[in-house]
Coordinates of C-alpha atoms in Angstrom, one line a residue:
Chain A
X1 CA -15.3 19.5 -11.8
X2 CA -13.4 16.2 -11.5
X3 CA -12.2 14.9 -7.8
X4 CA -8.7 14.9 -8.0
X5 CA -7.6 11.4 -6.7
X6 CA -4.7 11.3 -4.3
X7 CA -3.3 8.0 -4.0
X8 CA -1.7 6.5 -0.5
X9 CA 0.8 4.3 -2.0
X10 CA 2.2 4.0 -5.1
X11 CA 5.7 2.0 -6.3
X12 CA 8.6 2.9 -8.5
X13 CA 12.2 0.3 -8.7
X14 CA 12.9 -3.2 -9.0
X15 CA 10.3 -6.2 -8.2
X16 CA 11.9 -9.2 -7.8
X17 CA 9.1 -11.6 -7.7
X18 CA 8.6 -11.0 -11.7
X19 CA 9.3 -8.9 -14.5
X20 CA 7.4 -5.5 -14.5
X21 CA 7.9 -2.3 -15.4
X22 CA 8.1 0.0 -12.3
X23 CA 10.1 2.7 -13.6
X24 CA 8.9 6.4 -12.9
X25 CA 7.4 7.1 -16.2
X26 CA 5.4 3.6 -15.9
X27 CA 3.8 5.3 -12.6
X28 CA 3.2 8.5 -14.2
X29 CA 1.3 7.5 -17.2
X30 CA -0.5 4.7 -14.9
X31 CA -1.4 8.3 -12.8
X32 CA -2.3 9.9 -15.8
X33 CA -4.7 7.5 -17.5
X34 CA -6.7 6.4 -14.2
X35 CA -6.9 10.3 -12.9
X36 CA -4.3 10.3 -10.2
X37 CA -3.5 13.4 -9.5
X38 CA -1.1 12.7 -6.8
X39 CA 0.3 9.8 -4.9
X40 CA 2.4 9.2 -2.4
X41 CA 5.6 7.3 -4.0
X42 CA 8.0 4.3 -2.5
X43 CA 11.5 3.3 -3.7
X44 CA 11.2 -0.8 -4.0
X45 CA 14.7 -0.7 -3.5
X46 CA 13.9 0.5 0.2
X47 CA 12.0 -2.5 1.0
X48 CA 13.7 -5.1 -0.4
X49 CA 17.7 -3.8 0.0
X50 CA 18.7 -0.4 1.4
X51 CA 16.3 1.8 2.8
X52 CA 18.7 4.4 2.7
X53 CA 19.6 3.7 -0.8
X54 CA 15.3 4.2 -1.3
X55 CA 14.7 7.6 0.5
X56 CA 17.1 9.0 -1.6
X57 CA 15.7 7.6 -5.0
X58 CA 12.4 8.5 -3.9
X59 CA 13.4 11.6 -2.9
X60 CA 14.7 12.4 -6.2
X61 CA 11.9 11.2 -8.0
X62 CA 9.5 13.6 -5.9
X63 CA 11.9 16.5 -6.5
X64 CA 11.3 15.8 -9.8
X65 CA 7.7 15.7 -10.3
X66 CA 6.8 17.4 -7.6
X67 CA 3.2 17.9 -8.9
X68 CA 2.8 14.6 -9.0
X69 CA 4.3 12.4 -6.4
X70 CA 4.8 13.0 -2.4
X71 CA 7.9 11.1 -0.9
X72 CA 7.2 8.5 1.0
X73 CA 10.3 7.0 3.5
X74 CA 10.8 3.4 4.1
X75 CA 12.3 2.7 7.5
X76 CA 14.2 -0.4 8.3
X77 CA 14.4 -1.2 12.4
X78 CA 17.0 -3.8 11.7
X79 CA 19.0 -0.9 10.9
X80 CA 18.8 0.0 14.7
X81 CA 20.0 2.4 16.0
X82 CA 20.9 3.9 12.4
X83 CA 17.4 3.9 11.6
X84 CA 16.1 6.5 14.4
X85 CA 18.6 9.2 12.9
X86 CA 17.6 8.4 9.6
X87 CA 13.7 9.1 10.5
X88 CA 15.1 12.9 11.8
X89 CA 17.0 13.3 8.5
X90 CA 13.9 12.3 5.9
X91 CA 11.6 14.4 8.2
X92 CA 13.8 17.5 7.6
X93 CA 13.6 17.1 4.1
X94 CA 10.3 16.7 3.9
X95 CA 9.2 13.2 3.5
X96 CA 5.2 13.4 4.4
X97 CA 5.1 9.7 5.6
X98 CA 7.0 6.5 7.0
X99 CA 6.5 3.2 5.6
X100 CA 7.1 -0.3 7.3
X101 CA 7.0 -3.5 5.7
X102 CA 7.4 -6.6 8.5
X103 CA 6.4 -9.0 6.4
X104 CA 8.8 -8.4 3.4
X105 CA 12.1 -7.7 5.8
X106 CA 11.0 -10.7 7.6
X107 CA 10.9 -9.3 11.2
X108 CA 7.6 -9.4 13.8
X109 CA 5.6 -6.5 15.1
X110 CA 6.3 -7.4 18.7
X111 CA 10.3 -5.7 18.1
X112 CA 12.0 -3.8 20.3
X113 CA 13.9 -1.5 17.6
X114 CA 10.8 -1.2 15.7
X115 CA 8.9 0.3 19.2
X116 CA 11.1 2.7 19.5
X117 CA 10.9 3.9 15.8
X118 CA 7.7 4.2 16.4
X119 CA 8.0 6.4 19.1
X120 CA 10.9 8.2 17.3
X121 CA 8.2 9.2 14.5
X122 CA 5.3 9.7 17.0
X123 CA 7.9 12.3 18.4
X124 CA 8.3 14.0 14.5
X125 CA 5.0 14.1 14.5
X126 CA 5.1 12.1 11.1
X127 CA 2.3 9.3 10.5
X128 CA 3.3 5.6 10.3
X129 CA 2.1 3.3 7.4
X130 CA 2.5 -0.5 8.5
X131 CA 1.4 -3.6 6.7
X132 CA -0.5 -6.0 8.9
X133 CA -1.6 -9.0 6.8
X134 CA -1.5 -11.5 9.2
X135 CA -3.9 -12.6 12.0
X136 CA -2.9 -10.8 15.5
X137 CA -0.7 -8.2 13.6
X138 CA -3.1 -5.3 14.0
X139 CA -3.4 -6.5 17.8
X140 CA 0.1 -6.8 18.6
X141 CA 0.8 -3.5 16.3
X142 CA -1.6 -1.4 18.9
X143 CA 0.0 -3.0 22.2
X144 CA 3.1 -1.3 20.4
X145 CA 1.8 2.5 20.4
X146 CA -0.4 2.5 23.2
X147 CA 1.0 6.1 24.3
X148 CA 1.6 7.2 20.4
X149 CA -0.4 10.5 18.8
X150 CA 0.6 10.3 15.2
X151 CA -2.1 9.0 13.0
X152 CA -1.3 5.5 11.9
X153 CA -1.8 3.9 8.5
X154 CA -3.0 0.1 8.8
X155 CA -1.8 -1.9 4.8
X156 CA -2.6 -5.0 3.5
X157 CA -5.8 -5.4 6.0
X158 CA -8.0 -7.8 4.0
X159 CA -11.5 -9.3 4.6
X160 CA -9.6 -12.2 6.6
X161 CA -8.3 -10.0 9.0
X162 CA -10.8 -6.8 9.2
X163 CA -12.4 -7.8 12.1
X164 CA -9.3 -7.3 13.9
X165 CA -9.2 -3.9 12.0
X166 CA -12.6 -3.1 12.9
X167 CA -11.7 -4.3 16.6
X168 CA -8.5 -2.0 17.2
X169 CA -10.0 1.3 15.1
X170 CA -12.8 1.3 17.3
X171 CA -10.9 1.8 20.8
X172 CA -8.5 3.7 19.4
X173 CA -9.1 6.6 16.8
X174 CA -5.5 7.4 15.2
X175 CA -5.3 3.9 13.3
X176 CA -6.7 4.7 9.4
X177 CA -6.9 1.9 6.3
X178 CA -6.1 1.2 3.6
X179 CA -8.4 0.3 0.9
X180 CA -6.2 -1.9 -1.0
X181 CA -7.6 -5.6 -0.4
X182 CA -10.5 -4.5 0.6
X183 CA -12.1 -5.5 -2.0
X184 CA -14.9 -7.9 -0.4
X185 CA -18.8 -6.3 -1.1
X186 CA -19.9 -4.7 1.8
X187 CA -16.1 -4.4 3.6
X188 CA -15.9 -1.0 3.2
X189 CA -19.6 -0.4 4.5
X190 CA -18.6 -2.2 7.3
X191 CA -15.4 0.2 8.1
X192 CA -17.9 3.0 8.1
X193 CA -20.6 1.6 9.8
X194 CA -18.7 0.0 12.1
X195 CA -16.1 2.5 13.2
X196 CA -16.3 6.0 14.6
X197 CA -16.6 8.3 12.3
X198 CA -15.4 5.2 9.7
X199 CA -15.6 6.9 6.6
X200 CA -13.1 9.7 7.6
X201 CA -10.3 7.1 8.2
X202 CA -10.6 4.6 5.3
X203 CA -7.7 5.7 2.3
X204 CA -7.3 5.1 -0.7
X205 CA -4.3 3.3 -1.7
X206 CA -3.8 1.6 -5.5
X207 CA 0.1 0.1 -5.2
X208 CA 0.1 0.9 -8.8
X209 CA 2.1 0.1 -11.2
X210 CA 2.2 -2.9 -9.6
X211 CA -1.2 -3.9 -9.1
X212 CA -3.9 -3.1 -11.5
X213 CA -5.2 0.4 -10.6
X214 CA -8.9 -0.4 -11.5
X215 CA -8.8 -2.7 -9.7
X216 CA -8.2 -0.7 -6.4
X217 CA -10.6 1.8 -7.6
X218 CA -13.5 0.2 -8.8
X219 CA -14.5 -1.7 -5.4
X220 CA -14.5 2.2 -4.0
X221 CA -16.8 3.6 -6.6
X222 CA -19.3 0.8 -6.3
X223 CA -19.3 0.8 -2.9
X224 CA -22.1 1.9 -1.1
X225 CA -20.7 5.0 0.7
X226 CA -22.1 8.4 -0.3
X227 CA -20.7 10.3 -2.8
X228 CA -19.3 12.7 -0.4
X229 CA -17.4 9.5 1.6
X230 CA -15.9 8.5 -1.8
X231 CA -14.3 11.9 -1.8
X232 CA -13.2 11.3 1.6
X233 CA -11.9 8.1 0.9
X234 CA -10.3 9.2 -2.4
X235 CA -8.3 11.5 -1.2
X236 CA -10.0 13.7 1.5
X237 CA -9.0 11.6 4.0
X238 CA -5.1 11.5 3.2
X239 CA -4.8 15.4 2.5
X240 CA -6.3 15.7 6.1
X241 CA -4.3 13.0 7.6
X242 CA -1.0 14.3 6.2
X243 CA -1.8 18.1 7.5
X244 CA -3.2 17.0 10.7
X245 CA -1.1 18.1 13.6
X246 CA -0.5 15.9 16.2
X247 CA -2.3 16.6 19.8
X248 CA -2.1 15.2 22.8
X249 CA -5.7 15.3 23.1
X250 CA -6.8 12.8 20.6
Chain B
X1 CA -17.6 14.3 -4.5
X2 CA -19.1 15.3 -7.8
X3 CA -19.9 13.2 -10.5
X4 CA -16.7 13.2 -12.4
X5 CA -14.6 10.8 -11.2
X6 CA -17.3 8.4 -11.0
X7 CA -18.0 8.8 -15.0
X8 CA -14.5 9.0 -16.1
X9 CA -14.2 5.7 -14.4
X10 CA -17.2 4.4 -15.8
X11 CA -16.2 5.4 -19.1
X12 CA -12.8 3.9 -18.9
X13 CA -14.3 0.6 -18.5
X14 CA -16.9 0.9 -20.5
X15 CA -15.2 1.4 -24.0
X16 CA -13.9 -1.7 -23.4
X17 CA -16.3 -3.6 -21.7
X18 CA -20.0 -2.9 -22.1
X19 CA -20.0 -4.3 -25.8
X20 CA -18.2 -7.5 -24.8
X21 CA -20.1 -10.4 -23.4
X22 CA -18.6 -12.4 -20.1
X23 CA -19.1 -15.9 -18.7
X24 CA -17.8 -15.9 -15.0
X25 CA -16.1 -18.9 -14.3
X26 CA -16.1 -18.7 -10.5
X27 CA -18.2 -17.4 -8.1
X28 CA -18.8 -18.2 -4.5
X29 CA -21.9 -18.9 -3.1
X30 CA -22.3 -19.0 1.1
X31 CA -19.9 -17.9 3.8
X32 CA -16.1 -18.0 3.9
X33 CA -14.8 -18.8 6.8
X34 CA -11.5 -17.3 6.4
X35 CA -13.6 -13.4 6.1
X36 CA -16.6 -13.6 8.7
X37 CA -16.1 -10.0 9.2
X38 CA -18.0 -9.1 5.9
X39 CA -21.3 -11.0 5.2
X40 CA -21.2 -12.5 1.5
X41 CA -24.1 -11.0 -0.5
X42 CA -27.9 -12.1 -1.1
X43 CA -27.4 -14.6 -4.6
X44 CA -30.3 -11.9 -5.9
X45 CA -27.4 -9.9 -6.4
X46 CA -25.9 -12.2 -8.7
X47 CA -28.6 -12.0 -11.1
X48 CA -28.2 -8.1 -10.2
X49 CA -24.7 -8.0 -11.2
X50 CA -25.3 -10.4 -14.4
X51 CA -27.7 -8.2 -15.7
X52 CA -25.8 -4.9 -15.5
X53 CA -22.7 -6.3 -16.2
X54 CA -24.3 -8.8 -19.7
X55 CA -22.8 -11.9 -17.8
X56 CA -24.1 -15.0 -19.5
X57 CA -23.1 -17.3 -17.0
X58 CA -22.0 -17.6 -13.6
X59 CA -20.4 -20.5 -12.1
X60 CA -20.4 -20.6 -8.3
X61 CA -18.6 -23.4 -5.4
X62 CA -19.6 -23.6 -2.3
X63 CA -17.3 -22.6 0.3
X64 CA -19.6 -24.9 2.5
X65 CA -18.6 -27.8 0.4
X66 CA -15.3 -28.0 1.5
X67 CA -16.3 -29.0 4.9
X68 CA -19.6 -30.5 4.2
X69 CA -19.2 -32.3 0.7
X70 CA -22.8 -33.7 0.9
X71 CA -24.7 -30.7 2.3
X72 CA -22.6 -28.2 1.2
X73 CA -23.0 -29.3 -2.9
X74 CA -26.9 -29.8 -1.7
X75 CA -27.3 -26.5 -1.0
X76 CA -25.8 -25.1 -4.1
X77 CA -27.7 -27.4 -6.3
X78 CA -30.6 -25.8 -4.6
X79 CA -29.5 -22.5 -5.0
X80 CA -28.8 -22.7 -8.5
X81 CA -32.2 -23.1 -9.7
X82 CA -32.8 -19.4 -9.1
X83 CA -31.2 -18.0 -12.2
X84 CA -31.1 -20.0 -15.7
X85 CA -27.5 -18.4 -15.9
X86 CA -26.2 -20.2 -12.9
X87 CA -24.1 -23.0 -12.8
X88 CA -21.8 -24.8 -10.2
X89 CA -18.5 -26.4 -9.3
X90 CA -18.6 -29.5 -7.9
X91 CA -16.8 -29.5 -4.6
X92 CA -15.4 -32.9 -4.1
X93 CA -12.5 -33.7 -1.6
X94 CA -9.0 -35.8 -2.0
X95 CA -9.6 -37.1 1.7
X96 CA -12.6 -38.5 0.4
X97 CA -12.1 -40.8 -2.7
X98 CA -15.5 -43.0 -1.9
X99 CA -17.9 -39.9 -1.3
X100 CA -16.6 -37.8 -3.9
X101 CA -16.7 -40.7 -6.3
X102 CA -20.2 -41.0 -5.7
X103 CA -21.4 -37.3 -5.3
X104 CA -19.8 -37.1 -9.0
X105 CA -21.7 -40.1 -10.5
X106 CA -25.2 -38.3 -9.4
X107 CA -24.1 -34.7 -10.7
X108 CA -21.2 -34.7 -13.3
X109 CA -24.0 -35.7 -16.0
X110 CA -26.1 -32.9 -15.5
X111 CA -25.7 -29.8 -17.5
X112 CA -26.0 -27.6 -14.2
X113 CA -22.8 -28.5 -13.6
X114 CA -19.4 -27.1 -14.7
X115 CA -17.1 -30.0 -13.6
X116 CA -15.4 -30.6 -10.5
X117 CA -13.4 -28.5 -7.9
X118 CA -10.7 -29.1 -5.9
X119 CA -10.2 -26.9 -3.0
X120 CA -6.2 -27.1 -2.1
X121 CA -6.5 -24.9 0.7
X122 CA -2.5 -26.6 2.2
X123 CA -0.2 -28.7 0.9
X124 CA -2.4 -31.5 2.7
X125 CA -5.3 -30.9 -0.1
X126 CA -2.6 -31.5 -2.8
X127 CA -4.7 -33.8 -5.4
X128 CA -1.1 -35.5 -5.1
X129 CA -2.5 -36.7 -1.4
X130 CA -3.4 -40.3 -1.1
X131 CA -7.1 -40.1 -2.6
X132 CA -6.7 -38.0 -5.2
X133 CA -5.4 -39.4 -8.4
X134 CA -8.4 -42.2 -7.3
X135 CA -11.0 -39.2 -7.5
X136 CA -9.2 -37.6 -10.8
X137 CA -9.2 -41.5 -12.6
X138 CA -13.1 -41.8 -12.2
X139 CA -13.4 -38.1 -12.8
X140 CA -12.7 -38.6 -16.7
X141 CA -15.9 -41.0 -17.6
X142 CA -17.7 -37.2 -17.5
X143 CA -15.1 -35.6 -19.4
X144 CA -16.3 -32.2 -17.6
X145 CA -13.1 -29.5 -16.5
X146 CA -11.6 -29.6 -13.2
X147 CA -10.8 -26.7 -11.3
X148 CA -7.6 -26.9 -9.2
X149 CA -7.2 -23.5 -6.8
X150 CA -3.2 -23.3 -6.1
X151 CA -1.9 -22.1 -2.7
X152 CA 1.9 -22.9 -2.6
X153 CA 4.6 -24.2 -4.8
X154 CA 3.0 -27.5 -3.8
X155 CA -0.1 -27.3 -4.8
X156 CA 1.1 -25.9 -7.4
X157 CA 3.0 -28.7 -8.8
X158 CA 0.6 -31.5 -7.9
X159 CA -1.5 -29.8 -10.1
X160 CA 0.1 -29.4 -13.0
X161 CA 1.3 -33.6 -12.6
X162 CA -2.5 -33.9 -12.3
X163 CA -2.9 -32.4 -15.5
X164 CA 0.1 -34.6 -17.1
X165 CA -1.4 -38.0 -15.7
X166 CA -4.5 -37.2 -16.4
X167 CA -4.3 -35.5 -20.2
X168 CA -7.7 -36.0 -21.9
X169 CA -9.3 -33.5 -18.7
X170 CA -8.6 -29.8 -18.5
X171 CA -7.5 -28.1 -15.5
X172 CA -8.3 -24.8 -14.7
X173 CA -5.6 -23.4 -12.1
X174 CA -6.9 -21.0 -9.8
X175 CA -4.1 -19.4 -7.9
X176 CA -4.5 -17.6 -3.8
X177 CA -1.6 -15.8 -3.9
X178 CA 0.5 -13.5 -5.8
X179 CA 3.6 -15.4 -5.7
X180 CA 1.7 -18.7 -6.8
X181 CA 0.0 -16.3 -9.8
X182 CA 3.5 -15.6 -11.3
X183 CA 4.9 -19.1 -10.4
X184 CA 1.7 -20.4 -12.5
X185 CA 2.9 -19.4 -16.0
X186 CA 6.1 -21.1 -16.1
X187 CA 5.3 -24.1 -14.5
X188 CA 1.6 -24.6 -17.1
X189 CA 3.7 -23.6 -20.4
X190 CA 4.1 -26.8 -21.4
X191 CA 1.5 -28.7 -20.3
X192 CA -1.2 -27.7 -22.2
X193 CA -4.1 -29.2 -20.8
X194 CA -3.8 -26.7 -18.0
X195 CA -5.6 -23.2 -18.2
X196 CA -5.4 -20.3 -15.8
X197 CA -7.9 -18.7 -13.8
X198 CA -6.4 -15.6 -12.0
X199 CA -8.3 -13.7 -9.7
X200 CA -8.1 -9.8 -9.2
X201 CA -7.3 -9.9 -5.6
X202 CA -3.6 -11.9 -6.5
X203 CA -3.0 -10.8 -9.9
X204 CA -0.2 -8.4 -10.3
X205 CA 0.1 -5.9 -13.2
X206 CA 0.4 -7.1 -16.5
X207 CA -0.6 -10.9 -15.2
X208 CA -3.4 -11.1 -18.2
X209 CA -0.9 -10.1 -20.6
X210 CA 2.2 -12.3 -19.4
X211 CA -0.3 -15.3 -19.1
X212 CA -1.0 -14.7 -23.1
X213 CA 3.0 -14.4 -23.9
X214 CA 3.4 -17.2 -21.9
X215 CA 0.3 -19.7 -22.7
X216 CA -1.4 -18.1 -25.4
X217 CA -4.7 -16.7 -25.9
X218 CA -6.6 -19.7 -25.6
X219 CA -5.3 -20.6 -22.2
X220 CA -6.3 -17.7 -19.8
X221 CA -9.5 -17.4 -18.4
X222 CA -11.7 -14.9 -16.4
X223 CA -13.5 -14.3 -13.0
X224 CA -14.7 -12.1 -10.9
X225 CA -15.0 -14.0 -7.8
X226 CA -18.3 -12.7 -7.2
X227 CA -19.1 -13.4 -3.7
X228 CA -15.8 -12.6 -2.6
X229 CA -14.4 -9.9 -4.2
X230 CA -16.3 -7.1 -5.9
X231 CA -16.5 -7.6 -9.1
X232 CA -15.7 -4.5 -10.4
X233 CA -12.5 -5.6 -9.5
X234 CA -11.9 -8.2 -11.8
X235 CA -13.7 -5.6 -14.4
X236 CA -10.7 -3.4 -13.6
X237 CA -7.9 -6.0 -14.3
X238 CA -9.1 -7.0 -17.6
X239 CA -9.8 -3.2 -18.6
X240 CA -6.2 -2.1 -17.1
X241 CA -4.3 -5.1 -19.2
X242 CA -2.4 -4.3 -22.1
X243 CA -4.2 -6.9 -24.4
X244 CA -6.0 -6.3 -27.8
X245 CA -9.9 -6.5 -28.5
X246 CA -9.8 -10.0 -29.6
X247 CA -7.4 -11.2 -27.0
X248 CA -9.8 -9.6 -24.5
X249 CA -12.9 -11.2 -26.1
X250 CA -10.9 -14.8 -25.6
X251 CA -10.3 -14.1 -22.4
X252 CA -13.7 -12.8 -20.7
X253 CA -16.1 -14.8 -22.9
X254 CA -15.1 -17.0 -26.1
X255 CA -12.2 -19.5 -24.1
X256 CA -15.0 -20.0 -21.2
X257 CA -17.8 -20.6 -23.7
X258 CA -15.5 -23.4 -25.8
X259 CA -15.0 -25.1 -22.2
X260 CA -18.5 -25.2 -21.2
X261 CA -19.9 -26.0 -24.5
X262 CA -17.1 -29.2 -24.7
X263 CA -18.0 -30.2 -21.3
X264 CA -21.8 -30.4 -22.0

């Protein structure tokens, strides 16, 4: 019997860096042909205009292949305090994830709004995804939710900046990662021989259609992690993560 | 985890890859400073990954090089007498016409090397920058490629006015980022001395098949980045693109071979 893949992050809307085709279908056939089974989906539009405007077209796209995709909220702490009532809304309604993306809204870790988002999600008991690409982001990110419970989902981590990764995930055991750019030999050895109980927190995570999904994948099966941590990684992990309730014991 | 998804993986790639031959074009041998937190593999590996994967050639830089011209280019010419498929890059620096000028004379005639590399980390490494059109002028006595990587709009254009000063060499741009990947196309359509090298890690979906609309088959090249980057990731982009068998071909093996067997 196949493992059924269950992707972290995949992207439907608008790219405006260059033409590509992002729409729904595009993400569904890219699903189909690689052996996605499911994914967690973003609206672009959240990122780069409304997030508001995005949880409700990612919404609808989950209600309507609801085999397929899991909705996945952006949230926007420029849109303080707005954004802390939108969190509660997309929780009711089922959204199994937040999203953050600093570095494409342009605004720093270290940010008050965003702090108290985070705390406003820690409170719904929803995990955080935030992309950290830059040196001192992962650092600053955990001085940020030093008292938070709700597993948190470090993006964009590459080789450049995994020791920073490897660093924060070792003191503190809600922060997971994504696989996406880790695509060095050896880097995601490292994550689970480095880490507590590293092969449990590493997720898989494609960004297809955008990226090339092979390209995410292949780095994961060639790895040297046991068959059983490719399972993990390829969608044990998530399933867990997204069920997981949130103690104050961890 | 069972078997399956492993194979169906395998075989996804494989229908489209196992039959074709592949010349890498850039591989990295040492450290990188920039990623100390993973340790870059043994270069046994190489000749690991060249067998499984039926690459004829692979042509490695020296991170070291960048910092240490002499020693660094030493070291790979060493290193490269392991494997009859390796090759190198000659690392050679804009901030040093003189030594580079010199390093070139002793190497650029020998077949185990590709041609000459220009790391433009920052705008400061532009081969725009004071020494570099100097470096480029004696660079085309050899005739050999020169491979330009591209970090910002910048680099970006002092490359391609590189390649328009300098028309009888070819430059192979290797862009860092994804922004400078998708900049690329535009800015080399019409100067067509300029090829592109994309890498996995910055390449956005469909890059491989834009860079053919845009350049044409005969301009897009292929790497894994070996040393770097696994290079089943590099596998994966050219086996996800929407290109035919023969545009494929061009890409991963027949474009690569025409360049190195020009240069020699």
């Amino acid at each position: 019997m196949a493992i059924p893949i269950f992707d972290a992050c995949t992207l439907f809307g608008p790219w405006p860096q260059h033409e590509v085709d992002l729409s729904v279908e595009s993400l569904l056939a890219n699903m189909a042909q690689s052996g996605i089974t499911r994914s967690l989906a973003t609206a672009t539009i959240g990122i780069f205009h409304d997030y508001r405007q995005g949880n409700i077209e990612t919404l609808q796209a989950a209600k309507a292949n609801p085999q397929q995709l899991f909705p996945v909220a952006t949230l926007d702490p420029r849109a303080y305090p707005e954004c802390l009532d939108e969190a509660e809304a997309r929780a009711g309604e089922g959204f199994r994830l937040f999203r953050f993306f600093p570095e494409r809204q342009c605004w720093p870790i270290r940010f008050a709004p965003f702090r108290e988002l985070l705390q406003k999600c820690d409170s719904l008991g929803i995990p955080v995804a935030v992309t950290v690409g830059d040196a001192g982001d992962i650092s600053a990110l955990a001085g940020e939710v030093t008292f938070t419970q709700a597993p948190l989902l470090l993006a964009g981590v590459t080789p450049s900046n995994l020791g920073e990764a490897l660093a924060v995930m070792k003191s503190d055991t809600k922060f997971y990662l994504e696989t996406t750019a880790l695509l060095s030999p050896g880097a995601l050895e490292a994550v689970r021989d480095i880490v507590p109980s590293g092969a449990e927190r590493l997720v898989f995570a494609s960004y297809s259609p955008l990226r090339y999904l092979s390209t995410a994948l292949g780095p994961v099966l060639a790895s040297g992690l046991s068959e059983d941590d490719k399972a993990l990684v390829l969608g044990g992990n998530l399933r867990r993560l997204l069920t997981k309730p949130v103690t104050n014991d961890e | 985890m069972s078997g399956s998804a492993d194979s169906s993986f395998i075989i996804h790639t494989s229908s489209v890859l196992l039959t074709m031959p592949l010349i890498d074009l850039q591989c990295h041998f040492g450290v990188r400073p920039g990623a100390l937190a993973v340790r870059p593999p043994e270069l046994a590996a190489a000749s690991t990954y060249a067998d499984e994967s039926g690459v004829e050639t692979l042509c490695f830089a020296s991170d070291e090089a960048t910092t240490d011209l002499d020693g660094g280019n030493i070291r790979l010419a060493n290193a490269l007498g392991g494997d009859a498929r390796f090759r190198g890059w000659l690392t050679l620096s804009v901030h040093q016409p003189d030594a580079s000028q010199t390093i070139a004379r002793g190497c650029l005639t020998r077949s185990r090397w590709v041609g000459a590399r220009f790391d433009q980390a920052n705008d400061n490494d532009a081969v725009s920058a004071a020494g570099g059109p100097t470096v480029l002028n004696a660079l085309r006595r050899y005739g050999r490629p020169v491979l330009l990587t591209v970090n910002s709009p910048v680099t970006l254009h002092a490359a391609i006015q590189a390649a328009r000063e300098f028309t009888t060499l070819r430059f192979l741009l290797a862009p860092q980022n994804e922004e400078t990947s998708s900049d690329a196309l535009p800015a080399m359509k019409e100067t067509i001395n300029t090829l592109l090298l994309p890498s996995a890690a910055y390449s956005e979906r469909d890059l491989l098949a834009q860079a053919i609309a845009t350049l044409g088959e005969r301009r897009v090249l292929w790497c894994s980045n070996w040393g770097r980057l696994h290079p089943t990731a590099a596998l994966g982009m050219l086996a996800d693109s929407a290109v035919n068998k023969l545009q494929r071909d061009r890409i991963a093996h027949r474009n690569a071979r025409d360049l190195l067997t020009d240069s020699d």
